[in-house]
Tab-separated table of C-alpha atoms in Angstrom:
chain	number	residue	atom	x	y	z
P	226	UNK	CA	105.834	91.391	107.080
P	227	UNK	CA	104.176	87.985	106.728
P	228	UNK	CA	100.471	87.132	106.661
P	229	UNK	CA	98.689	83.900	107.547
P	230	UNK	CA	94.992	83.531	106.730
P	231	UNK	CA	92.675	81.284	108.733
P	232	UNK	CA	89.227	80.803	107.248
P	233	UNK	CA	86.214	79.784	109.317
P	234	UNK	CA	84.360	77.817	106.660
P	235	UNK	CA	81.046	78.036	108.560
P	236	UNK	CA	80.644	81.719	107.706
P	237	UNK	CA	83.662	82.224	105.415
P	238	UNK	CA	85.197	84.640	107.921
P	239	UNK	CA	88.886	85.414	107.564
P	240	UNK	CA	91.072	85.690	110.641
P	241	UNK	CA	94.536	87.052	109.925
P	242	UNK	CA	97.861	86.613	111.679
P	243	UNK	CA	100.275	89.367	110.673
P	244	UNK	CA	103.817	89.284	112.003
P	245	UNK	CA	107.321	90.631	111.626
P	246	UNK	CA	109.553	87.963	110.101
P	247	UNK	CA	112.569	89.059	112.157
P	248	UNK	CA	111.176	89.314	115.684
P	249	UNK	CA	108.265	86.899	115.136
P	250	UNK	CA	106.036	89.300	117.096
P	251	UNK	CA	102.595	89.633	115.562
P	252	UNK	CA	98.949	90.551	115.783
P	253	UNK	CA	95.612	88.888	115.189
P	254	UNK	CA	92.968	90.627	113.114
P	255	UNK	CA	89.331	89.605	113.751
P	256	UNK	CA	89.466	86.417	115.879
P	257	UNK	CA	86.431	84.633	114.472
P	258	UNK	CA	88.452	81.460	113.932
P	259	UNK	CA	88.669	78.970	116.800
P	260	UNK	CA	91.121	80.105	119.448
P	261	UNK	CA	93.012	76.804	119.597
P	262	UNK	CA	93.416	76.913	115.824
P	263	UNK	CA	94.813	80.442	115.976
P	264	UNK	CA	97.262	79.472	118.705
P	265	UNK	CA	98.408	76.370	116.835
P	266	UNK	CA	98.928	78.290	113.598
P	267	UNK	CA	100.957	80.911	115.448
P	268	UNK	CA	103.002	78.276	117.284
P	269	UNK	CA	103.774	76.446	114.046
P	270	UNK	CA	105.779	79.475	112.889
P	271	UNK	CA	107.006	80.591	116.306
P	272	UNK	CA	104.827	83.691	116.311
P	273	UNK	CA	104.332	85.648	119.529
P	274	UNK	CA	100.839	87.178	119.592
P	275	UNK	CA	101.055	90.622	121.176
P	276	UNK	CA	97.920	92.442	120.072
P	277	UNK	CA	94.423	91.792	118.738
P	278	UNK	CA	92.772	94.190	116.277
P	279	UNK	CA	89.100	94.105	115.333
P	280	UNK	CA	87.633	95.749	112.247
P	281	UNK	CA	84.090	95.830	113.646
P	282	UNK	CA	81.823	94.332	116.275
P	283	UNK	CA	79.928	91.483	114.584
P	284	UNK	CA	79.968	88.079	116.268
P	285	UNK	CA	81.624	86.257	113.376
P	286	UNK	CA	84.689	88.474	113.798
P	287	UNK	CA	84.920	88.425	117.602
P	288	UNK	CA	83.597	84.967	118.539
P	289	UNK	CA	86.879	83.872	120.143
P	290	UNK	CA	88.072	87.299	121.212
P	291	UNK	CA	87.850	86.875	124.976
P	292	UNK	CA	89.326	83.374	124.964
P	293	UNK	CA	92.248	84.619	122.896
P	294	UNK	CA	92.765	87.646	125.148
P	295	UNK	CA	92.856	85.397	128.191
P	296	UNK	CA	95.246	82.808	126.751
P	297	UNK	CA	97.693	85.233	125.130
P	298	UNK	CA	97.370	88.236	127.480
P	299	UNK	CA	97.202	90.355	124.335
P	300	UNK	CA	95.881	93.888	124.266
P	301	UNK	CA	92.778	94.637	122.200
P	302	UNK	CA	92.676	97.604	119.818
P	303	UNK	CA	89.613	99.009	118.063
P	304	UNK	CA	87.721	102.164	117.219
P	305	UNK	CA	85.960	104.009	120.025
P	306	UNK	CA	82.514	102.733	119.042
P	307	UNK	CA	83.894	99.261	118.431
P	308	UNK	CA	84.950	99.060	122.064
P	309	UNK	CA	81.346	99.708	123.068
P	310	UNK	CA	79.546	97.619	120.452
P	311	UNK	CA	81.412	94.380	121.167
P	312	UNK	CA	79.675	94.382	124.540
P	313	UNK	CA	76.194	94.913	123.114
P	314	UNK	CA	74.517	91.682	121.906
P	315	UNK	CA	71.830	93.668	120.083
P	316	UNK	CA	74.522	95.197	117.876
P	317	UNK	CA	77.077	92.386	117.666
P	318	UNK	CA	74.218	89.999	116.726
P	319	UNK	CA	75.706	87.176	118.779
P	320	UNK	CA	72.470	85.524	119.870
P	321	UNK	CA	71.083	85.230	116.367
P	322	UNK	CA	74.425	84.145	114.969
P	323	UNK	CA	75.851	81.966	117.729
P	324	UNK	CA	72.787	80.997	119.754
P	325	UNK	CA	74.152	82.644	122.890
P	326	UNK	CA	74.886	86.176	124.096
P	327	UNK	CA	78.414	87.427	123.544
P	328	UNK	CA	79.433	90.460	125.549
P	329	UNK	CA	83.132	91.235	125.190
P	330	UNK	CA	85.035	93.553	127.489
P	331	UNK	CA	86.056	96.995	126.276
P	332	UNK	CA	89.219	97.518	124.272
P	333	UNK	CA	92.540	98.184	125.959
P	334	UNK	CA	93.590	100.747	123.346
P	335	UNK	CA	91.290	103.041	121.358
P	336	UNK	CA	92.586	104.145	117.982
P	337	UNK	CA	91.412	107.398	116.428
P	338	UNK	CA	90.807	107.924	112.732
P	339	UNK	CA	94.123	107.952	110.837
P	340	UNK	CA	96.065	107.177	114.019
P	341	UNK	CA	99.189	105.070	113.538
P	342	UNK	CA	100.434	102.293	115.800
P	343	UNK	CA	103.875	100.689	115.541
P	344	UNK	CA	104.853	97.144	116.470
P	345	UNK	CA	108.431	96.160	115.609
P	346	UNK	CA	108.529	96.304	111.789
P	347	UNK	CA	104.803	96.897	111.429
P	348	UNK	CA	103.332	100.358	110.962
P	349	UNK	CA	99.570	100.128	111.295
P	350	UNK	CA	97.263	102.969	110.290
P	351	UNK	CA	93.658	102.872	111.503
P	352	UNK	CA	91.179	104.230	108.945
P	353	UNK	CA	87.610	104.802	110.108
P	354	UNK	CA	85.182	103.392	107.520
P	355	UNK	CA	81.642	103.416	108.949
P	356	UNK	CA	78.770	102.060	106.911
P	357	UNK	CA	78.604	98.313	107.415
P	358	UNK	CA	78.510	99.241	111.092
P	359	UNK	CA	79.085	102.591	112.749
P	360	UNK	CA	82.297	101.279	114.323
P	361	UNK	CA	83.947	99.893	111.188
P	362	UNK	CA	87.627	100.470	110.531
P	363	UNK	CA	90.266	99.239	108.099
P	364	UNK	CA	93.918	98.719	108.980
P	365	UNK	CA	96.681	99.697	106.568
P	366	UNK	CA	99.961	97.878	107.256
P	367	UNK	CA	103.200	99.459	106.056
P	368	UNK	CA	101.219	101.331	103.388
P	369	UNK	CA	101.019	98.059	101.421
P	370	UNK	CA	98.376	95.729	102.867
P	371	UNK	CA	94.840	96.794	103.794
P	372	UNK	CA	92.652	94.683	106.051
P	373	UNK	CA	89.181	95.859	105.140
P	374	UNK	CA	86.858	93.873	107.413
P	375	UNK	CA	83.349	93.918	105.975
P	376	UNK	CA	83.716	97.292	104.267
P	377	UNK	CA	85.194	96.201	100.935
P	378	UNK	CA	85.253	92.752	99.331
P	379	UNK	CA	86.395	91.305	96.032
P	380	UNK	CA	83.929	92.867	93.556
P	381	UNK	CA	81.487	93.578	96.395
P	382	UNK	CA	80.871	95.655	99.522
P	383	UNK	CA	79.517	95.047	103.004
P	384	UNK	CA	75.864	94.942	103.980
P	385	UNK	CA	74.335	98.100	105.375
P	386	UNK	CA	70.961	96.784	106.560
P	387	UNK	CA	72.113	95.544	109.980
P	388	UNK	CA	72.066	97.555	113.244
P	389	UNK	CA	74.037	100.838	112.946
P	390	UNK	CA	74.591	100.271	109.200
P	391	UNK	CA	74.164	103.090	106.706
P	392	UNK	CA	74.441	102.818	102.903
P	393	UNK	CA	75.495	106.421	102.292
P	394	UNK	CA	78.228	106.187	104.914
P	395	UNK	CA	79.476	102.921	103.453
P	396	UNK	CA	79.785	104.298	99.940
P	397	UNK	CA	81.409	107.462	101.261
P	398	UNK	CA	83.919	105.418	103.263
P	399	UNK	CA	84.922	103.374	100.235
P	400	UNK	CA	85.147	106.286	97.798
P	401	UNK	CA	86.753	108.855	100.062
P	402	UNK	CA	88.795	106.723	102.464
P	403	UNK	CA	89.845	103.620	100.519
P	404	UNK	CA	89.808	104.510	96.829
P	405	UNK	CA	92.190	107.393	97.492
P	406	UNK	CA	94.870	104.861	98.475
P	407	UNK	CA	97.459	103.604	95.993
P	408	UNK	CA	96.071	101.207	93.390
P	409	UNK	CA	98.788	98.652	94.179
P	410	UNK	CA	97.702	98.178	97.797
P	411	UNK	CA	96.499	94.634	98.416
P	412	UNK	CA	93.147	94.244	100.160
P	413	UNK	CA	92.474	91.414	102.615
P	414	UNK	CA	88.735	91.369	103.406
P	415	UNK	CA	86.795	89.864	106.285
P	416	UNK	CA	85.235	87.327	103.922
P	417	UNK	CA	86.345	85.895	100.609
P	418	UNK	CA	89.458	86.284	98.505
P	419	UNK	CA	91.984	89.094	98.472
P	420	UNK	CA	91.969	91.862	95.891
P	421	UNK	CA	93.543	95.296	95.350
P	422	UNK	CA	92.428	98.903	95.488
P	423	UNK	CA	93.061	99.389	91.761
P	424	UNK	CA	91.102	96.301	90.820
P	425	UNK	CA	88.073	97.319	92.884
P	426	UNK	CA	88.053	100.837	91.447
P	427	UNK	CA	87.719	99.286	88.000
P	428	UNK	CA	85.567	96.230	88.556
P	429	UNK	CA	83.502	96.652	91.719
P	430	UNK	CA	79.933	96.950	90.426
P	431	UNK	CA	78.692	98.523	93.667
P	432	UNK	CA	81.205	101.360	93.982
P	433	UNK	CA	83.293	102.379	90.983
P	434	UNK	CA	86.362	104.511	91.459
């Protein structure tokens, strides 16, 4: 499993390309980076984009979702509420963030909490982690790499004061869904640098393990 990180410097959003090194088939996580940039980065390594995963509905993570779906014919996967919220500008905050209304089409595949999805050499577990939004999820790849969206950051956590956010749910998600994972699991957040579960349990001032 290989990972490429594309950072949208405007809002420090991380878009990830995760792919199997043998088949070169891969997925995009949170397409907030420009579509042409994603396609070029994938083409540079001969990666075939098959699926798009979103961790939650906010505009900075789905800004180029529909363009990418159209150009790659990829299927979109999300939580049940995520499929709804990406079409609601009042929740995805697109007008305030982008200056125009963004209303994405519903997901092609809905993943349930703790459901697993397999793509070539990638085993992807969907973990529901509401709190930053009510549709938030994290994706655990091969029980080694966690893509945490805006739930957990390096020494920080996501906001909970935006539409559908809830502080108690966020803390519960981190303590009871993420901190129970192996300490060695690497964490790739929606913004900022990578970290690990063990490191955050020790040094995250917002939620200690």
